[in-house]
CSV table of C-alpha atoms and ligand atoms in Angstrom, one decimal:
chain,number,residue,atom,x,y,z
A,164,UNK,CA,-5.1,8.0,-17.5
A,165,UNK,CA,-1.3,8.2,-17.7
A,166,UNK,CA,1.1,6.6,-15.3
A,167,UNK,CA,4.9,5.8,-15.3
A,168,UNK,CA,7.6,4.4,-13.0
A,169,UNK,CA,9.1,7.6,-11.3
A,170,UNK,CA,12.1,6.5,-9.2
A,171,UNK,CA,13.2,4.3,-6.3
A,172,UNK,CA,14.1,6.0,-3.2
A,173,UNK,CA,16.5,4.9,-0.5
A,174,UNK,CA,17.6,7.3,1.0
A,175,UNK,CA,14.8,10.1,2.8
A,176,UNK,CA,17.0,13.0,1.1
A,177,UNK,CA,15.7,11.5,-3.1
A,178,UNK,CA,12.0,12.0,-1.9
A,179,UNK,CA,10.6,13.8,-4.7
A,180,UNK,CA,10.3,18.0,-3.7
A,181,UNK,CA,7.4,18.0,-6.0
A,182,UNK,CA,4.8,18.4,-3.2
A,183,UNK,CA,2.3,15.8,-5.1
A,184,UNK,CA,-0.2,14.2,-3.2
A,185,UNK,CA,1.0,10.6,-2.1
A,186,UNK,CA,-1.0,7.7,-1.5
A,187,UNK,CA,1.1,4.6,-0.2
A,188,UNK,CA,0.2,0.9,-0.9
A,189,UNK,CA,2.0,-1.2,2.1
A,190,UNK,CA,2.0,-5.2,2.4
A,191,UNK,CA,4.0,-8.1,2.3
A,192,UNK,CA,5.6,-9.7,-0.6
A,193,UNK,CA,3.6,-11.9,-2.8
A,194,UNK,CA,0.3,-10.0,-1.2
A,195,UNK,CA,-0.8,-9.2,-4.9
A,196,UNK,CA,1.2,-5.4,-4.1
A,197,UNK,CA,2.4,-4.8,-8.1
A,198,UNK,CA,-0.7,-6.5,-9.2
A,199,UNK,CA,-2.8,-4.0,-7.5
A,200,UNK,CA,-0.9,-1.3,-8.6
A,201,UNK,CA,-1.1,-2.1,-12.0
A,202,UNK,CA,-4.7,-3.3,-11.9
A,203,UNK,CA,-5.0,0.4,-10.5
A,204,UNK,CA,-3.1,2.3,-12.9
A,205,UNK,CA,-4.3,0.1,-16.2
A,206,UNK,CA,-1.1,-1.1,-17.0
A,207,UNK,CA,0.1,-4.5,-17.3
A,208,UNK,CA,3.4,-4.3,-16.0
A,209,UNK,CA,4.3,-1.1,-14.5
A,210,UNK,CA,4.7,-2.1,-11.3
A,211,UNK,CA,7.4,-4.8,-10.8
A,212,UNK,CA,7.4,-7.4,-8.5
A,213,UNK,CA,9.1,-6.9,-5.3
A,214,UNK,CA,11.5,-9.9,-6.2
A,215,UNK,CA,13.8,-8.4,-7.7
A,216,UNK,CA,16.9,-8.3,-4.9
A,217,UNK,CA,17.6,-5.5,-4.2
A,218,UNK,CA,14.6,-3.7,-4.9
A,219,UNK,CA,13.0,-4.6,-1.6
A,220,UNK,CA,14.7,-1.6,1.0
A,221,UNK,CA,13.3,1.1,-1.4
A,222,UNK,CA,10.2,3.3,-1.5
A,223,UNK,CA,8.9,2.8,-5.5
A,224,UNK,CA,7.3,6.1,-6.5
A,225,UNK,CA,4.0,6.1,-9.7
A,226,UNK,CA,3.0,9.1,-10.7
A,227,UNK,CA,-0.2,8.9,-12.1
A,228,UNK,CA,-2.0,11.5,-14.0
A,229,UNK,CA,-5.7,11.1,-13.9
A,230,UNK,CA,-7.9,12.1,-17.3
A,231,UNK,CA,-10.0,14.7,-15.0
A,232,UNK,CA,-7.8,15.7,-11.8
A,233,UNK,CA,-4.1,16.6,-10.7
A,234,UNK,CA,-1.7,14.3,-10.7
A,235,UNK,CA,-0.4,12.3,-7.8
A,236,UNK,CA,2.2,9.5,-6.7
A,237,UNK,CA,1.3,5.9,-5.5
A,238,UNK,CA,4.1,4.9,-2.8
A,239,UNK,CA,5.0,1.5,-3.2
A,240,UNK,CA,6.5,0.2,0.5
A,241,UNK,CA,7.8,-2.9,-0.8
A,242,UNK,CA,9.5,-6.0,1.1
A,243,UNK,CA,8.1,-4.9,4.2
A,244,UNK,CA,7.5,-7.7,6.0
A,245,UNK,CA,5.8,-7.3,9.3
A,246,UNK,CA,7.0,-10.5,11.1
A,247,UNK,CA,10.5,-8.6,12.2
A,248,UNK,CA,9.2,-5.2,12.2
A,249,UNK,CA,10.7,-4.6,15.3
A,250,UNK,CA,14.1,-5.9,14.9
A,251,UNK,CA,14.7,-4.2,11.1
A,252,UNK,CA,12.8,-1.1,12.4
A,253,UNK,CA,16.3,0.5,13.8
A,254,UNK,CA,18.4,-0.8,10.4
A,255,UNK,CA,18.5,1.4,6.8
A,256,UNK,CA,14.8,0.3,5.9
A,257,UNK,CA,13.1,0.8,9.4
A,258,UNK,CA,14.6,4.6,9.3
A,259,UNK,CA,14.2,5.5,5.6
A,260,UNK,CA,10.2,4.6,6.1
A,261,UNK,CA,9.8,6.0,9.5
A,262,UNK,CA,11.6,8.8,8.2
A,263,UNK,CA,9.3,9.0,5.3
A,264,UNK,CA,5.8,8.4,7.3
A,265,UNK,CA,6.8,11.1,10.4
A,266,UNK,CA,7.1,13.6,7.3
A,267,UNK,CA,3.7,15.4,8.6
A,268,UNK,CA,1.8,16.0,5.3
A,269,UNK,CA,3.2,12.6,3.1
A,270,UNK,CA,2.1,10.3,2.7
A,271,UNK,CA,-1.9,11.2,2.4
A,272,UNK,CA,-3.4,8.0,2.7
A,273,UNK,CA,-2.3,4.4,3.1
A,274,UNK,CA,-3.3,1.3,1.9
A,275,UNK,CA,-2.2,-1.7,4.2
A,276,UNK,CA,-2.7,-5.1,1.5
A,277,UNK,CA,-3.5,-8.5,3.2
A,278,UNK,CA,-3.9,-11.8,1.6
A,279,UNK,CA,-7.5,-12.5,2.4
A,280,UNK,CA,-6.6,-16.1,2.7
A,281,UNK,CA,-4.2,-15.9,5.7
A,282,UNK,CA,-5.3,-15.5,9.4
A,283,UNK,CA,-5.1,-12.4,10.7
A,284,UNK,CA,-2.9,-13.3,13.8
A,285,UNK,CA,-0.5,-11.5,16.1
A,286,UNK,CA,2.6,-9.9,13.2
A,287,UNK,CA,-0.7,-8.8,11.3
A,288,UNK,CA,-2.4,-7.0,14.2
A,289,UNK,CA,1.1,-5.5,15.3
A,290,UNK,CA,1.7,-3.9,11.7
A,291,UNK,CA,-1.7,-2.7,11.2
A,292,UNK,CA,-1.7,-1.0,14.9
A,293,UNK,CA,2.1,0.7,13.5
A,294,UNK,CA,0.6,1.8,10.2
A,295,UNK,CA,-2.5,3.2,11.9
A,296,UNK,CA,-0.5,4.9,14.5
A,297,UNK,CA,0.7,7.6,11.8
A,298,UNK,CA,-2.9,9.1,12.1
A,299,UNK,CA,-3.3,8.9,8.1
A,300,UNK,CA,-6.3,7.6,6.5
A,301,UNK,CA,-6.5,4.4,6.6
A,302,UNK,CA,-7.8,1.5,4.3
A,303,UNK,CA,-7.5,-2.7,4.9
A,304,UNK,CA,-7.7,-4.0,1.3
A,305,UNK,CA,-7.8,-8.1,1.2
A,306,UNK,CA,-6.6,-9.3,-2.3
A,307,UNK,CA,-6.5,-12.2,-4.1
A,308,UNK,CA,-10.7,-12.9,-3.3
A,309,UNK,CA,-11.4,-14.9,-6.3
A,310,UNK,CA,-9.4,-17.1,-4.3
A,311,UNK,CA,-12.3,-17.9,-1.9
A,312,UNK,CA,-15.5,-20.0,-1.5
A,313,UNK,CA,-18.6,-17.5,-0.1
A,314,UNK,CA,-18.4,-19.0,2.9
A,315,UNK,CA,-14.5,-18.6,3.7
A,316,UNK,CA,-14.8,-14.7,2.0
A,317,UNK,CA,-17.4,-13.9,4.8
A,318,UNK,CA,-15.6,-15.4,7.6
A,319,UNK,CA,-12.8,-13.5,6.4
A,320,UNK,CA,-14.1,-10.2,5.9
A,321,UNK,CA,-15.4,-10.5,10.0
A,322,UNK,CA,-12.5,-11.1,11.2
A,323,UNK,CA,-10.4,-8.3,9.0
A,324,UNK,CA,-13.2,-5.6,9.9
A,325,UNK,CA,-12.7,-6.4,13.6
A,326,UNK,CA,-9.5,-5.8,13.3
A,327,UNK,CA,-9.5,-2.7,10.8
A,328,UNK,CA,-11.5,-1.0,13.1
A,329,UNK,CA,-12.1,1.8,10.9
A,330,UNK,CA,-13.2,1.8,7.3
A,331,UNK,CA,-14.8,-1.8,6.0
A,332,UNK,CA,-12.0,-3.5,4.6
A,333,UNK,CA,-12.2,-3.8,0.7
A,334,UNK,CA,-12.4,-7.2,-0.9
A,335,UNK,CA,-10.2,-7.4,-4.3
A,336,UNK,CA,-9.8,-9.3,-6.8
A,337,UNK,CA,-7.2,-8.4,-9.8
A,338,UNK,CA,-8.6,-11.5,-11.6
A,339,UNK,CA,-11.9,-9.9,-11.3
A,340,UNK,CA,-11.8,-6.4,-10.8
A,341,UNK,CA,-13.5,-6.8,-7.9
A,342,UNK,CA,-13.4,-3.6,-5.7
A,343,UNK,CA,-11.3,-1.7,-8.0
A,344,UNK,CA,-14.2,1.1,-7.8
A,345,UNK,CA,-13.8,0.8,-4.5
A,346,UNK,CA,-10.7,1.6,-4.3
A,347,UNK,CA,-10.5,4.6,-6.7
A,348,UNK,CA,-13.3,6.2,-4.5
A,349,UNK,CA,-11.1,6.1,-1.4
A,350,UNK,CA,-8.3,7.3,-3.5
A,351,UNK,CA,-10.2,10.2,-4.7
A,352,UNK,CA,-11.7,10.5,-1.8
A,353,UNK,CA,-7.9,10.9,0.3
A,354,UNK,CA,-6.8,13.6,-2.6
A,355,UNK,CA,-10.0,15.6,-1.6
A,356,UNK,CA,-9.1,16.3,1.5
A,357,UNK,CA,-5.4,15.9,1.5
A,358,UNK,CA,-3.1,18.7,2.7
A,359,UNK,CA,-1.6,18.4,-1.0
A,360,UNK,CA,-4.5,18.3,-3.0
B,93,LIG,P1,3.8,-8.6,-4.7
B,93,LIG,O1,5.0,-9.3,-4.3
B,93,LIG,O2,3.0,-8.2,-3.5
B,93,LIG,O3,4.0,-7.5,-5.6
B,93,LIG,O4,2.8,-9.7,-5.4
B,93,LIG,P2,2.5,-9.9,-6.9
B,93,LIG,O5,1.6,-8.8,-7.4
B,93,LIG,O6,3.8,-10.2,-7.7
B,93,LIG,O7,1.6,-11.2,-6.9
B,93,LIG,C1,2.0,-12.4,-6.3
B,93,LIG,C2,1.3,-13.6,-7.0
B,93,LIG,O8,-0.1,-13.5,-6.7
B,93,LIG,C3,1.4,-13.5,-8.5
B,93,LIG,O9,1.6,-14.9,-8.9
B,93,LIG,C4,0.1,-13.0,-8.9
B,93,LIG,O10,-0.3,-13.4,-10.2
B,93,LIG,C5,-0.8,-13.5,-7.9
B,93,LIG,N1,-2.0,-12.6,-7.7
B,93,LIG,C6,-1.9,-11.3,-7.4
B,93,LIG,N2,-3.2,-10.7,-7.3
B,93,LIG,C7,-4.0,-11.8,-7.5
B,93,LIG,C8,-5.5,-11.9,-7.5
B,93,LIG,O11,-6.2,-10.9,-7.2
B,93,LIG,N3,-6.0,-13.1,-7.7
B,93,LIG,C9,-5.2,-14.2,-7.9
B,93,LIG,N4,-5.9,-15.4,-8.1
B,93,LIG,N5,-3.9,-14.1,-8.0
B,93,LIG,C10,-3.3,-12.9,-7.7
């Protein structure tokens, strides 16, 4: 598989014309986000953390070129923390990714990341209700699950699921490699049937 660091985008007009499909990883900072990626993508440090200031009001585009299929871009929506999302929803950021979700066939899929440590309280539920309102498919992904006992990873997993309301939220671990499989299935799966496949 070969990957590399495409470009940052901040403005709606640099979105690249080159009609791959996209599939866009959302989540807070320090939710395990570049980890992920580069857990995903088999590269150590692709994906940079998101921070670096000034890196955070950008879309980060990967493409990646699996061995047996077309290649496509992961979106990297960094910095976007949910606990303001409707006060910075009208500024630069709010518009550039509204701008970019509204775009009716990008991006394909989205990934919404959630430390499957923290409660899932009211800024959680609000941000997963925006996400899912674009009408894309739609995956929870908990992270950082070597982090839990058994006992806390179920109680977490019920409570996510009730609130994913959709797909069964996948556990992962970058440590582990837990539900990287997983994860590549949806992926695949999203590319199938995506409008750019
Ligand atoms: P980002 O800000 O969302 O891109 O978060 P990072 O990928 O930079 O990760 C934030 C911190 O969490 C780093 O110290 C990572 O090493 C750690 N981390 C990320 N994923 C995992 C994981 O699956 N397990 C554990 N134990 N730590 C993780």
């Amino acid at each position: 598989m070969e990957s590399e660091y495409v470009k940052s985008v901040f403005d709606a007009r640099e979105l690249p014309r080159d009609r791959l499909t996209e599939i866009a990883v959302a989540g807070k900072s320090n939710v395990g986000k570049s980890t992920l990626l580069n857990k995903l993508m088999g590269r150590r440090h692709l994906a940079k953390t998101s921070r670096t200031p000034g890196k955070t009001r950008c879309l980060n585009f990967y493409r990646v070129e699996p061995d047996k299929s077309k290649a496509f871009y992961f979106v990297d929506l960094p910095g976007y923390g949910y606990a303001r999302v409707a006060r910075t929803m009208r500024r630069d950021w709010g518009n550039l990714i509204e701008k970019y979700l509204r775009h009716p066939d990008r991006p394909a899929g989205l990934l919404a990341l959630f430390d499957a440590r923290r409660e899932a309280d009211q800024p959680e539920e609000e941000w997963l209700e925006w996400l899912r309102s674009w009408g894309r498919p739609f995956l929870v992904v908990l992270t950082k699950v070597d982090k839990l006992s058994g006992n806390e990873l179920a109680r977490s997993l019920q409570r996510w699921r009730r609130l994913a309301n959709g797909p069964d939220p996948v556990l992962f671990s970058s440590v582990t490699s837990q539900g990287k499989d997983k994860l590549w299935q949806w992926i695949d799966d999203v590319r199938l049937t995506s409008a750019r496949p």
